[in-house]
Amino acid sequence: MENKNFKILHVGHGKKKMSNICNKYLYSQGLNFIRPFDESYRKINEKNLEEIKELIPNYFGKKTIYTINPEHGDRIVDVDEYNLETESIKIGDIKIIRPTQKCDALITEYYFPLVIFPADCEVAGLVDYKKGIKALVHSGWRGTLKEILPKTIFEFLLRGSKIQDIQVILGPMLLKENFEIKDDYIDDFKNYISGLGAEKKIISYNVVKDCYNIDLFEIILQQLKNIGIRNIDTSLVEDTYSAVDDRNNLRYHSYRRDKDDFRNICLFM
């Protein structure tokens, strides 16, 4: 089912435990989510979840999604662990579950919908159809420098995946033109990219604004290439800060632009 509120990428049919569905990566356009575990925002979250609930598959007659408790780090949680400590909230017909432990990536061998509520950070979908494994990864600039995406891919390899069988889907994120930092963190980036081997220029100095523009997208691409990932879909990548629709309306919420609490939603099913 298509939905006007999303950019949707169909990424094929899963196998093994994911055999009953066609995997999809969905990224919202114009929906308004605010901290779903905060009861203060229940009404606004319920309204927006109501608009998308038909996209969420039933699991034993219930609509359940798994999300992260983010910390902008590199911790990965396996949602299949039988003793995983979680907390949950039911909003309308949808139950949202997240680990109590803070993390920025979820991995599973089941077809539970994985969900992240981003502002400007990259949210990457990973899938290996041969082994029946998928993950959803929240990679902001801190998580990118900590290499959360390569570390999540390593978790696939530990589960028996082969690097050539792993597909990565990259979505909207803050692109170079609008990702600006001052002197306080520039050394972190300079030190990191010195050994990255990127072909494109990642750091540019903006004389007018006296700041640096950083190409996080290129860093992520180079990280993936460096570990042998070749199946990378970038068809949905565009700038969360500036992208507009056919009517020239802004497509996404952007914390860098708006400085508010509204978030987008990304689902990997």
C-alpha positions as a Markdown table, in Angstrom:
| # | Residue | x | y | z |
|---|---|---|---|---|
| 1 | Met | 0.0 | 0.0 | 0.0 |
| 2 | Glu | 1.4 | 3.4 | -0.9 |
| 3 | Asn | 0.9 | 6.5 | 1.3 |
| 4 | Lys | 1.2 | 10.2 | 0.4 |
| 5 | Asn | 2.9 | 10.9 | 3.6 |
| 6 | Phe | 6.0 | 8.8 | 2.8 |
| 7 | Lys | 8.9 | 8.3 | 0.4 |
| 8 | Ile | 8.9 | 4.5 | 0.0 |
| 9 | Leu | 11.6 | 2.2 | -1.3 |
| 10 | His | 10.7 | -1.4 | -2.0 |
| 11 | Val | 13.8 | -3.4 | -1.4 |
| 12 | Gly | 12.7 | -7.0 | -2.4 |
| 13 | His | 11.5 | -10.1 | -0.7 |
| 14 | Gly | 13.0 | -11.5 | 2.5 |
| 15 | Lys | 13.7 | -15.1 | 3.2 |
| 16 | Lys | 13.6 | -17.4 | 6.2 |
| 17 | Lys | 11.9 | -15.6 | 9.2 |
| 18 | Met | 11.1 | -12.5 | 7.0 |
| 19 | Ser | 9.5 | -14.6 | 4.2 |
| 20 | Asn | 6.0 | -13.3 | 4.4 |
| 21 | Ile | 6.6 | -9.7 | 3.6 |
| 22 | Cys | 8.2 | -7.4 | 1.0 |
| 23 | Asn | 10.7 | -5.3 | 2.9 |
| 24 | Lys | 10.1 | -1.6 | 2.6 |
| 25 | Tyr | 12.1 | 1.4 | 3.8 |
| 26 | Leu | 9.7 | 4.4 | 4.4 |
| 27 | Tyr | 10.6 | 8.0 | 5.4 |
| 28 | Ser | 7.9 | 10.5 | 6.3 |
| 29 | Gln | 7.2 | 13.8 | 4.6 |
| 30 | Gly | 5.3 | 16.4 | 6.7 |
| 31 | Leu | 4.2 | 14.2 | 9.6 |
| 32 | Asn | 4.5 | 15.6 | 13.1 |
| 33 | Phe | 6.0 | 13.4 | 15.8 |
| 34 | Ile | 7.3 | 14.5 | 19.2 |
| 35 | Arg | 9.0 | 12.1 | 21.7 |
| 36 | Pro | 6.4 | 9.2 | 21.5 |
| 37 | Phe | 7.2 | 8.0 | 25.1 |
| 38 | Asp | 6.2 | 11.4 | 26.5 |
| 39 | Glu | 2.6 | 11.4 | 27.5 |
| 40 | Ser | 2.4 | 15.2 | 27.0 |
| 41 | Tyr | 2.4 | 14.6 | 23.2 |
| 42 | Arg | 0.1 | 11.6 | 23.1 |
| 43 | Lys | -2.6 | 13.4 | 21.1 |
| 44 | Ile | -0.3 | 14.7 | 18.3 |
| 45 | Asn | 1.5 | 11.4 | 18.1 |
| 46 | Glu | -1.8 | 9.4 | 18.0 |
| 47 | Lys | -3.1 | 11.6 | 15.1 |
| 48 | Asn | 0.0 | 10.9 | 13.0 |
| 49 | Leu | 0.1 | 7.2 | 13.8 |
| 50 | Glu | -3.5 | 6.9 | 12.8 |
| 51 | Glu | -2.5 | 8.2 | 9.3 |
| 52 | Ile | 0.1 | 5.5 | 8.9 |
| 53 | Lys | -1.3 | 2.5 | 10.8 |
| 54 | Glu | -2.5 | 0.7 | 7.6 |
| 55 | Leu | 1.2 | 0.5 | 6.5 |
| 56 | Ile | 2.1 | -1.4 | 9.7 |
| 57 | Pro | 1.6 | -5.2 | 9.4 |
| 58 | Asn | -0.3 | -7.2 | 12.0 |
| 59 | Tyr | 1.7 | -9.6 | 14.1 |
| 60 | Phe | -0.6 | -12.1 | 15.9 |
| 61 | Gly | -3.4 | -9.6 | 15.4 |
| 62 | Lys | -1.5 | -6.6 | 16.9 |
| 63 | Lys | 0.4 | -3.7 | 15.4 |
| 64 | Thr | 3.7 | -3.4 | 17.1 |
| 65 | Ile | 6.8 | -1.4 | 16.2 |
| 66 | Tyr | 10.3 | -1.4 | 17.8 |
| 67 | Thr | 12.3 | 1.8 | 18.2 |
| 68 | Ile | 15.5 | 3.0 | 19.9 |
| 69 | Asn | 16.2 | 5.1 | 23.0 |
| 70 | Pro | 18.9 | 7.1 | 21.3 |
| 71 | Glu | 22.1 | 8.5 | 22.7 |
| 72 | His | 24.1 | 9.4 | 19.5 |
| 73 | Gly | 26.6 | 6.6 | 20.1 |
| 74 | Asp | 27.5 | 3.2 | 18.7 |
| 75 | Arg | 25.5 | 0.8 | 20.8 |
| 76 | Ile | 23.6 | -1.9 | 18.9 |
| 77 | Val | 20.7 | -3.9 | 20.4 |
| 78 | Asp | 19.4 | -7.3 | 19.2 |
| 79 | Val | 15.6 | -7.1 | 19.7 |
| 80 | Asp | 15.4 | -10.9 | 19.4 |
| 81 | Glu | 17.1 | -11.4 | 22.8 |
| 82 | Tyr | 14.7 | -13.3 | 25.0 |
| 83 | Asn | 15.8 | -11.4 | 28.2 |
| 84 | Leu | 15.9 | -7.9 | 26.6 |
| 85 | Glu | 14.6 | -5.3 | 29.0 |
| 86 | Thr | 12.1 | -3.1 | 27.3 |
| 87 | Glu | 9.5 | -0.4 | 28.0 |
| 88 | Ser | 6.4 | 0.2 | 25.9 |
| 89 | Ile | 3.6 | 2.6 | 25.2 |
| 90 | Lys | 0.3 | 2.0 | 23.3 |
| 91 | Ile | -0.8 | 4.9 | 21.2 |
| 92 | Gly | -4.1 | 4.3 | 19.5 |
| 93 | Asp | -3.9 | 0.8 | 17.8 |
| 94 | Ile | -0.1 | 0.8 | 17.8 |
| 95 | Lys | 2.2 | -0.5 | 20.5 |
| 96 | Ile | 5.7 | 1.0 | 20.5 |
| 97 | Ile | 8.5 | -1.0 | 22.3 |
| 98 | Arg | 12.0 | 0.2 | 22.9 |
| 99 | Pro | 15.0 | -1.2 | 24.9 |
| 100 | Thr | 15.5 | 0.5 | 28.2 |
| 101 | Gln | 19.2 | 0.6 | 27.4 |
| 102 | Lys | 20.1 | 3.5 | 25.3 |
| 103 | Cys | 21.2 | 2.6 | 21.8 |
| 104 | Asp | 21.3 | 3.8 | 18.2 |
| 105 | Ala | 20.8 | 0.6 | 16.2 |
| 106 | Leu | 18.4 | -2.3 | 16.2 |
| 107 | Ile | 19.0 | -5.7 | 14.6 |
| 108 | Thr | 16.6 | -8.6 | 14.2 |
| 109 | Glu | 15.9 | -11.9 | 12.2 |
| 110 | Tyr | 12.2 | -11.3 | 12.4 |
| 111 | Tyr | 9.9 | -9.1 | 10.4 |
| 112 | Phe | 9.0 | -6.7 | 13.3 |
| 113 | Pro | 8.8 | -3.2 | 11.9 |
| 114 | Leu | 11.9 | -1.2 | 13.1 |
| 115 | Val | 11.3 | 2.5 | 13.6 |
| 116 | Ile | 13.4 | 5.6 | 14.3 |
| 117 | Phe | 12.3 | 9.2 | 14.8 |
| 118 | Pro | 15.1 | 11.3 | 13.3 |
| 119 | Ala | 15.6 | 15.1 | 12.9 |
| 120 | Asp | 18.6 | 15.5 | 10.6 |
| 121 | Cys | 20.6 | 12.3 | 11.2 |
| 122 | Glu | 21.0 | 9.5 | 8.7 |
| 123 | Val | 18.8 | 6.5 | 9.2 |
| 124 | Ala | 20.2 | 3.5 | 7.3 |
| 125 | Gly | 18.3 | 0.3 | 6.6 |
| 126 | Leu | 20.5 | -2.9 | 6.3 |
| 127 | Val | 19.3 | -6.2 | 5.1 |
| 128 | Asp | 20.7 | -9.6 | 4.1 |
| 129 | Tyr | 18.0 | -11.7 | 2.5 |
| 130 | Lys | 20.0 | -14.9 | 2.3 |
| 131 | Lys | 20.4 | -15.0 | 6.1 |
| 132 | Gly | 17.1 | -13.2 | 7.0 |
| 133 | Ile | 18.7 | -10.4 | 9.0 |
| 134 | Lys | 17.8 | -6.7 | 9.0 |
| 135 | Ala | 18.8 | -3.6 | 11.0 |
| 136 | Leu | 17.9 | 0.1 | 11.3 |
| 137 | Val | 20.7 | 2.4 | 12.3 |
| 138 | His | 20.6 | 6.0 | 13.5 |
| 139 | Ser | 23.9 | 7.7 | 12.5 |
| 140 | Gly | 24.3 | 11.3 | 13.5 |
| 141 | Trp | 27.7 | 12.9 | 13.3 |
| 142 | Arg | 28.9 | 11.5 | 16.6 |
| 143 | Gly | 27.7 | 8.0 | 15.7 |
| 144 | Thr | 29.3 | 8.3 | 12.3 |
| 145 | Leu | 32.7 | 9.2 | 13.8 |
| 146 | Lys | 32.2 | 6.1 | 16.1 |
| 147 | Glu | 31.4 | 4.1 | 13.0 |
| 148 | Ile | 28.1 | 2.7 | 14.1 |
| 149 | Leu | 27.2 | 1.6 | 10.5 |
| 150 | Pro | 30.4 | -0.5 | 10.0 |
| 151 | Lys | 29.9 | -1.9 | 13.5 |
| 152 | Thr | 26.3 | -2.9 | 12.8 |
| 153 | Ile | 27.5 | -4.6 | 9.6 |
| 154 | Phe | 30.1 | -6.5 | 11.6 |
| 155 | Glu | 27.1 | -7.8 | 13.7 |
| 156 | Phe | 25.7 | -9.2 | 10.4 |
| 157 | Leu | 29.0 | -11.0 | 9.7 |
| 158 | Leu | 29.0 | -12.5 | 13.2 |
| 159 | Arg | 25.6 | -14.0 | 12.4 |
| 160 | Gly | 26.9 | -15.6 | 9.2 |
| 161 | Ser | 26.3 | -12.9 | 6.6 |
| 162 | Lys | 28.7 | -12.4 | 3.7 |
| 163 | Ile | 29.6 | -8.8 | 2.9 |
| 164 | Gln | 28.5 | -9.1 | -0.7 |
| 165 | Asp | 25.0 | -10.1 | 0.5 |
| 166 | Ile | 24.3 | -7.1 | 2.6 |
| 167 | Gln | 22.3 | -4.2 | 1.1 |
| 168 | Val | 22.3 | -0.7 | 2.6 |
| 169 | Ile | 19.5 | 1.8 | 2.1 |
| 170 | Leu | 20.4 | 5.4 | 2.9 |
| 171 | Gly | 17.7 | 8.0 | 3.5 |
| 172 | Pro | 17.3 | 11.8 | 3.8 |
| 173 | Met | 19.9 | 13.5 | 6.1 |
| 174 | Leu | 21.6 | 16.9 | 6.7 |
| 175 | Leu | 23.8 | 17.4 | 3.7 |
| 176 | Lys | 27.1 | 19.3 | 3.4 |
| 177 | Glu | 25.7 | 22.7 | 2.4 |
| 178 | Asn | 23.7 | 22.9 | 5.7 |
| 179 | Phe | 25.9 | 20.9 | 8.2 |
| 180 | Glu | 27.9 | 23.6 | 9.8 |
| 181 | Ile | 30.3 | 23.3 | 12.8 |
| 182 | Lys | 32.6 | 25.7 | 14.6 |
| 183 | Asp | 36.1 | 25.2 | 15.8 |
| 184 | Asp | 35.2 | 23.2 | 18.9 |
| 185 | Tyr | 34.7 | 19.9 | 17.0 |
| 186 | Ile | 36.6 | 20.4 | 13.8 |
| 187 | Asp | 39.7 | 18.5 | 15.0 |
| 188 | Asp | 37.6 | 15.4 | 15.6 |
| 189 | Phe | 36.6 | 15.4 | 12.0 |
| 190 | Lys | 40.1 | 16.2 | 10.7 |
| 191 | Asn | 41.7 | 13.4 | 12.7 |
| 192 | Tyr | 39.1 | 10.9 | 11.5 |
| 193 | Ile | 39.1 | 11.7 | 7.8 |
| 194 | Ser | 42.9 | 11.7 | 7.7 |
| 195 | Gly | 42.7 | 7.9 | 7.5 |
| 196 | Leu | 39.4 | 7.5 | 5.7 |
| 197 | Gly | 40.8 | 7.6 | 2.1 |
| 198 | Ala | 37.9 | 9.6 | 0.7 |
| 199 | Glu | 38.2 | 10.8 | -2.8 |
| 200 | Lys | 36.0 | 13.9 | -2.4 |
| 201 | Lys | 36.6 | 16.9 | -0.2 |
| 202 | Ile | 34.8 | 16.4 | 3.0 |
| 203 | Ile | 35.6 | 19.6 | 4.9 |
| 204 | Ser | 35.1 | 23.1 | 3.5 |
| 205 | Tyr | 35.7 | 26.4 | 5.3 |
| 206 | Asn | 32.9 | 28.9 | 5.0 |
| 207 | Val | 34.6 | 32.4 | 5.1 |
| 208 | Val | 31.3 | 34.3 | 5.3 |
| 209 | Lys | 29.9 | 32.3 | 8.3 |
| 210 | Asp | 33.3 | 31.5 | 9.8 |
| 211 | Cys | 32.4 | 27.9 | 10.2 |
| 212 | Tyr | 33.1 | 24.5 | 8.5 |
| 213 | Asn | 30.8 | 22.5 | 6.3 |
| 214 | Ile | 31.1 | 18.8 | 6.7 |
| 215 | Asp | 30.0 | 16.1 | 4.2 |
| 216 | Leu | 28.7 | 13.4 | 6.5 |
| 217 | Phe | 27.1 | 11.6 | 3.5 |
| 218 | Glu | 30.5 | 11.2 | 1.9 |
| 219 | Ile | 32.0 | 9.9 | 5.1 |
| 220 | Ile | 29.3 | 7.3 | 5.4 |
| 221 | Leu | 29.7 | 6.2 | 1.8 |
| 222 | Gln | 33.4 | 5.9 | 2.3 |
| 223 | Gln | 33.0 | 3.9 | 5.5 |
| 224 | Leu | 30.8 | 1.4 | 3.6 |
| 225 | Lys | 33.1 | 1.2 | 0.6 |
| 226 | Asn | 36.1 | 0.6 | 2.9 |
| 227 | Ile | 34.6 | -2.5 | 4.4 |
| 228 | Gly | 33.5 | -3.9 | 1.0 |
| 229 | Ile | 29.8 | -2.9 | 0.8 |
| 230 | Arg | 28.9 | -2.3 | -2.8 |
| 231 | Asn | 25.1 | -2.7 | -2.7 |
| 232 | Ile | 24.2 | 0.8 | -1.6 |
| 233 | Asp | 20.9 | 2.5 | -2.5 |
| 234 | Thr | 21.0 | 6.3 | -2.3 |
| 235 | Ser | 17.9 | 7.1 | -4.3 |
| 236 | Leu | 16.1 | 8.6 | -1.3 |
| 237 | Val | 19.0 | 10.7 | -0.1 |
| 238 | Glu | 18.2 | 14.5 | 0.0 |
| 239 | Asp | 18.8 | 17.3 | 2.4 |
| 240 | Thr | 16.4 | 17.4 | 5.4 |
| 241 | Tyr | 17.2 | 21.1 | 5.9 |
| 242 | Ser | 16.3 | 22.3 | 2.4 |
| 243 | Ala | 14.4 | 19.7 | 0.3 |
| 244 | Val | 11.1 | 20.9 | -1.0 |
| 245 | Asp | 8.1 | 19.2 | -2.7 |
| 246 | Asp | 6.4 | 20.1 | -6.0 |
| 247 | Arg | 4.6 | 23.0 | -4.3 |
| 248 | Asn | 7.9 | 24.3 | -2.8 |
| 249 | Asn | 6.9 | 23.2 | 0.7 |
| 250 | Leu | 9.6 | 21.9 | 2.9 |
| 251 | Arg | 9.5 | 18.1 | 3.0 |
| 252 | Tyr | 11.0 | 17.3 | 6.4 |
| 253 | His | 11.4 | 18.4 | 9.9 |
| 254 | Ser | 15.0 | 19.7 | 10.6 |
| 255 | Tyr | 16.2 | 20.5 | 14.0 |
| 256 | Arg | 19.1 | 22.5 | 12.5 |
| 257 | Arg | 16.6 | 24.6 | 10.7 |
| 258 | Asp | 13.6 | 24.9 | 13.1 |
| 259 | Lys | 15.2 | 24.3 | 16.5 |
| 260 | Asp | 12.0 | 22.5 | 17.7 |
| 261 | Asp | 11.0 | 19.1 | 19.0 |
| 262 | Phe | 9.2 | 17.8 | 15.9 |
| 263 | Arg | 10.7 | 14.7 | 14.3 |
| 264 | Asn | 10.3 | 12.6 | 11.1 |
| 265 | Ile | 9.6 | 8.9 | 11.2 |
| 266 | Cys | 11.5 | 6.2 | 9.4 |
| 267 | Leu | 10.2 | 2.6 | 9.2 |
| 268 | Phe | 12.0 | -0.5 | 7.9 |
| 269 | Met | 9.6 | -3.4 | 7.5 |
